[in-house]
Amino acid sequence: MSGNEERTFIAIKPDGVQRGLIGEIIKRFEQKGFKLVAMKLIQADEDLMRQHYCDLKDRPFFPGLVRFMSSGPVVAMCYFCDIFLGSNAIDSKPGTIRGDFCIQVVRNIIHGSDSVESANTEINLWFKPEEICDYTKCQDSWLNG
């Protein structure tokens, strides 16, 4: 991992899984050169989703968000990359995952960590340390000198 990269957590939400967008979303991260180090398809229960979104527990939409996120499978991923997606689906531009595929604010296809701190918390919630692969991509030496 180079000095300017961080781990980030990305989850393809139930609507993205149901709509068959898993491959398209992963493709976009791969094309950017980001390194996938962990991935699993999981049917998250409401307890996990309450933990994941605990910072939103006092918001009026929290119960619906927890129900939605536990309504179907989620693809949980950990990448080494220097971006954080945040949660603003309304302002998503065409060409972005949300801009191209989002239908509603809550059903916005993808979740991404919004800071280093939240990424570390989310990664530790969804993955055991032994589930995260440590490897060097062959292209790293070509691209990074």
PDB file of N, CA, C and O in Angstrom, residues 91-123:
ATOM      1  N   ASP A  91     -26.920  14.829  -5.128  1.00  0.00           N
ATOM      2  CA  ASP A  91     -26.041  15.626  -5.989  1.00  0.00           C
ATOM      3  C   ASP A  91     -25.139  14.783  -6.883  1.00  0.00           C
ATOM      4  O   ASP A  91     -24.210  15.317  -7.480  1.00  0.00           O
ATOM      5  N   SER A  92     -25.397  13.489  -6.994  1.00  0.00           N
ATOM      6  CA  SER A  92     -24.545  12.617  -7.794  1.00  0.00           C
ATOM      7  C   SER A  92     -24.619  12.990  -9.269  1.00  0.00           C
ATOM      8  O   SER A  92     -25.689  13.191  -9.826  1.00  0.00           O
ATOM      9  N   LYS A  93     -23.468  13.075  -9.882  1.00  0.00           N
ATOM     10  CA  LYS A  93     -23.353  13.482 -11.288  1.00  0.00           C
ATOM     11  C   LYS A  93     -23.418  12.271 -12.218  1.00  0.00           C
ATOM     12  O   LYS A  93     -23.043  11.165 -11.837  1.00  0.00           O
ATOM     13  N   PRO A  94     -23.880  12.478 -13.451  1.00  0.00           N
ATOM     14  CA  PRO A  94     -23.826  11.407 -14.455  1.00  0.00           C
ATOM     15  C   PRO A  94     -22.381  10.928 -14.601  1.00  0.00           C
ATOM     16  O   PRO A  94     -21.446  11.720 -14.504  1.00  0.00           O
ATOM     17  N   GLY A  95     -22.223   9.640 -14.806  1.00  0.00           N
ATOM     18  CA  GLY A  95     -20.890   9.058 -14.889  1.00  0.00           C
ATOM     19  C   GLY A  95     -20.436   8.437 -13.583  1.00  0.00           C
ATOM     20  O   GLY A  95     -19.501   7.652 -13.552  1.00  0.00           O
ATOM     21  N   THR A  96     -21.124   8.806 -12.472  1.00  0.00           N
ATOM     22  CA  THR A  96     -20.836   8.167 -11.190  1.00  0.00           C
ATOM     23  C   THR A  96     -21.805   7.001 -11.006  1.00  0.00           C
ATOM     24  O   THR A  96     -22.832   6.920 -11.681  1.00  0.00           O
ATOM     25  N   ILE A  97     -21.483   6.111 -10.088  1.00  0.00           N
ATOM     26  CA  ILE A  97     -22.352   4.956  -9.843  1.00  0.00           C
ATOM     27  C   ILE A  97     -23.756   5.428  -9.463  1.00  0.00           C
ATOM     28  O   ILE A  97     -24.745   4.990 -10.034  1.00  0.00           O
ATOM     29  N   ARG A  98     -23.845   6.323  -8.500  1.00  0.00           N
ATOM     30  CA  ARG A  98     -25.159   6.808  -8.079  1.00  0.00           C
ATOM     31  C   ARG A  98     -25.826   7.658  -9.151  1.00  0.00           C
ATOM     32  O   ARG A  98     -27.032   7.577  -9.356  1.00  0.00           O
ATOM     33  N   GLY A  99     -25.063   8.480  -9.827  1.00  0.00           N
ATOM     34  CA  GLY A  99     -25.620   9.314 -10.880  1.00  0.00           C
ATOM     35  C   GLY A  99     -26.202   8.491 -12.022  1.00  0.00           C
ATOM     36  O   GLY A  99     -27.196   8.870 -12.630  1.00  0.00           O
ATOM     37  N   ASP A 100     -25.582   7.359 -12.302  1.00  0.00           N
ATOM     38  CA  ASP A 100     -26.044   6.512 -13.403  1.00  0.00           C
ATOM     39  C   ASP A 100     -27.154   5.545 -13.003  1.00  0.00           C
ATOM     40  O   ASP A 100     -27.984   5.195 -13.838  1.00  0.00           O
ATOM     41  N   PHE A 101     -27.165   5.094 -11.745  1.00  0.00           N
ATOM     42  CA  PHE A 101     -28.077   4.009 -11.376  1.00  0.00           C
ATOM     43  C   PHE A 101     -29.073   4.325 -10.270  1.00  0.00           C
ATOM     44  O   PHE A 101     -30.028   3.589 -10.064  1.00  0.00           O
ATOM     45  N   CYS A 102     -28.868   5.390  -9.503  1.00  0.00           N
ATOM     46  CA  CYS A 102     -29.717   5.688  -8.346  1.00  0.00           C
ATOM     47  C   CYS A 102     -31.134   6.065  -8.781  1.00  0.00           C
ATOM     48  O   CYS A 102     -31.329   6.842  -9.712  1.00  0.00           O
ATOM     49  N   ILE A 103     -32.124   5.507  -8.080  1.00  0.00           N
ATOM     50  CA  ILE A 103     -33.524   5.805  -8.349  1.00  0.00           C
ATOM     51  C   ILE A 103     -34.122   6.662  -7.236  1.00  0.00           C
ATOM     52  O   ILE A 103     -34.913   7.546  -7.486  1.00  0.00           O
ATOM     53  N   GLN A 104     -33.736   6.390  -5.987  1.00  0.00           N
ATOM     54  CA  GLN A 104     -34.249   7.112  -4.827  1.00  0.00           C
ATOM     55  C   GLN A 104     -33.094   7.447  -3.897  1.00  0.00           C
ATOM     56  O   GLN A 104     -32.019   6.871  -3.993  1.00  0.00           O
ATOM     57  N   VAL A 105     -33.331   8.344  -2.954  1.00  0.00           N
ATOM     58  CA  VAL A 105     -32.291   8.725  -1.998  1.00  0.00           C
ATOM     59  C   VAL A 105     -31.872   7.533  -1.145  1.00  0.00           C
ATOM     60  O   VAL A 105     -30.686   7.279  -0.973  1.00  0.00           O
ATOM     61  N   VAL A 106     -32.826   6.771  -0.604  1.00  0.00           N
ATOM     62  CA  VAL A 106     -32.467   5.623   0.241  1.00  0.00           C
ATOM     63  C   VAL A 106     -31.980   4.456  -0.608  1.00  0.00           C
ATOM     64  O   VAL A 106     -30.993   3.825  -0.294  1.00  0.00           O
ATOM     65  N   ARG A 107     -32.662   4.197  -1.695  1.00  0.00           N
ATOM     66  CA  ARG A 107     -32.254   3.107  -2.590  1.00  0.00           C
ATOM     67  C   ARG A 107     -31.248   3.668  -3.587  1.00  0.00           C
ATOM     68  O   ARG A 107     -31.526   3.852  -4.746  1.00  0.00           O
ATOM     69  N   ASN A 108     -30.037   3.907  -3.067  1.00  0.00           N
ATOM     70  CA  ASN A 108     -29.024   4.592  -3.867  1.00  0.00           C
ATOM     71  C   ASN A 108     -27.851   3.692  -4.255  1.00  0.00           C
ATOM     72  O   ASN A 108     -26.744   4.160  -4.427  1.00  0.00           O
ATOM     73  N   ILE A 109     -28.113   2.392  -4.359  1.00  0.00           N
ATOM     74  CA  ILE A 109     -27.236   1.396  -4.954  1.00  0.00           C
ATOM     75  C   ILE A 109     -26.020   1.029  -4.113  1.00  0.00           C
ATOM     76  O   ILE A 109     -25.660  -0.129  -4.015  1.00  0.00           O
ATOM     77  N   ILE A 110     -25.353   2.022  -3.522  1.00  0.00           N
ATOM     78  CA  ILE A 110     -24.042   1.757  -2.932  1.00  0.00           C
ATOM     79  C   ILE A 110     -23.834   2.574  -1.668  1.00  0.00           C
ATOM     80  O   ILE A 110     -24.322   3.692  -1.551  1.00  0.00           O
ATOM     81  N   HIS A 111     -23.133   1.972  -0.738  1.00  0.00           N
ATOM     82  CA  HIS A 111     -22.695   2.685   0.466  1.00  0.00           C
ATOM     83  C   HIS A 111     -21.182   2.753   0.401  1.00  0.00           C
ATOM     84  O   HIS A 111     -20.518   1.798   0.018  1.00  0.00           O
ATOM     85  N   GLY A 112     -20.632   3.881   0.773  1.00  0.00           N
ATOM     86  CA  GLY A 112     -19.187   4.016   0.877  1.00  0.00           C
ATOM     87  C   GLY A 112     -18.829   4.808   2.107  1.00  0.00           C
ATOM     88  O   GLY A 112     -19.544   5.740   2.492  1.00  0.00           O
ATOM     89  N   SER A 113     -17.733   4.431   2.719  1.00  0.00           N
ATOM     90  CA  SER A 113     -17.259   5.156   3.900  1.00  0.00           C
ATOM     91  C   SER A 113     -17.042   6.619   3.556  1.00  0.00           C
ATOM     92  O   SER A 113     -16.649   6.957   2.441  1.00  0.00           O
ATOM     93  N   ASP A 114     -17.272   7.493   4.541  1.00  0.00           N
ATOM     94  CA  ASP A 114     -17.094   8.920   4.303  1.00  0.00           C
ATOM     95  C   ASP A 114     -15.855   9.502   4.967  1.00  0.00           C
ATOM     96  O   ASP A 114     -15.603  10.696   4.874  1.00  0.00           O
ATOM     97  N   SER A 115     -15.073   8.656   5.657  1.00  0.00           N
ATOM     98  CA  SER A 115     -13.840   9.124   6.291  1.00  0.00           C
ATOM     99  C   SER A 115     -12.986   7.908   6.641  1.00  0.00           C
ATOM    100  O   SER A 115     -13.462   6.768   6.617  1.00  0.00           O
ATOM    101  N   VAL A 116     -11.741   8.160   6.970  1.00  0.00           N
ATOM    102  CA  VAL A 116     -10.845   7.083   7.391  1.00  0.00           C
ATOM    103  C   VAL A 116     -11.398   6.401   8.638  1.00  0.00           C
ATOM    104  O   VAL A 116     -11.403   5.177   8.747  1.00  0.00           O
ATOM    105  N   GLU A 117     -11.889   7.199   9.568  1.00  0.00           N
ATOM    106  CA  GLU A 117     -12.408   6.656  10.823  1.00  0.00           C
ATOM    107  C   GLU A 117     -13.611   5.744  10.586  1.00  0.00           C
ATOM    108  O   GLU A 117     -13.692   4.651  11.125  1.00  0.00           O
ATOM    109  N   SER A 118     -14.580   6.226   9.789  1.00  0.00           N
ATOM    110  CA  SER A 118     -15.754   5.387   9.541  1.00  0.00           C
ATOM    111  C   SER A 118     -15.379   4.153   8.726  1.00  0.00           C
ATOM    112  O   SER A 118     -15.934   3.079   8.936  1.00  0.00           O
ATOM    113  N   ALA A 119     -14.419   4.275   7.815  1.00  0.00           N
ATOM    114  CA  ALA A 119     -13.971   3.111   7.041  1.00  0.00           C
ATOM    115  C   ALA A 119     -13.416   2.034   7.966  1.00  0.00           C
ATOM    116  O   ALA A 119     -13.772   0.861   7.849  1.00  0.00           O
ATOM    117  N   ASN A 120     -12.573   2.427   8.895  1.00  0.00           N
ATOM    118  CA  ASN A 120     -11.995   1.444   9.820  1.00  0.00           C
ATOM    119  C   ASN A 120     -13.070   0.791  10.680  1.00  0.00           C
ATOM    120  O   ASN A 120     -13.052  -0.421  10.887  1.00  0.00           O
ATOM    121  N   THR A 121     -14.018   1.575  11.161  1.00  0.00           N
ATOM    122  CA  THR A 121     -15.112   1.029  11.960  1.00  0.00           C
ATOM    123  C   THR A 121     -15.946   0.049  11.141  1.00  0.00           C
ATOM    124  O   THR A 121     -16.258  -1.055  11.588  1.00  0.00           O
ATOM    125  N   GLU A 122     -16.314   0.442   9.923  1.00  0.00           N
ATOM    126  CA  GLU A 122     -17.153  -0.399   9.072  1.00  0.00           C
ATOM    127  C   GLU A 122     -16.432  -1.671   8.635  1.00  0.00           C
ATOM    128  O   GLU A 122     -17.018  -2.753   8.644  1.00  0.00           O
ATOM    129  N   ILE A 123     -15.168  -1.553   8.267  1.00  0.00           N
ATOM    130  CA  ILE A 123     -14.394  -2.739   7.866  1.00  0.00           C
ATOM    131  C   ILE A 123     -14.328  -3.725   9.015  1.00  0.00           C
ATOM    132  O   ILE A 123     -14.533  -4.931   8.826  1.00  0.00           O
TER     133      ILE A 123
END
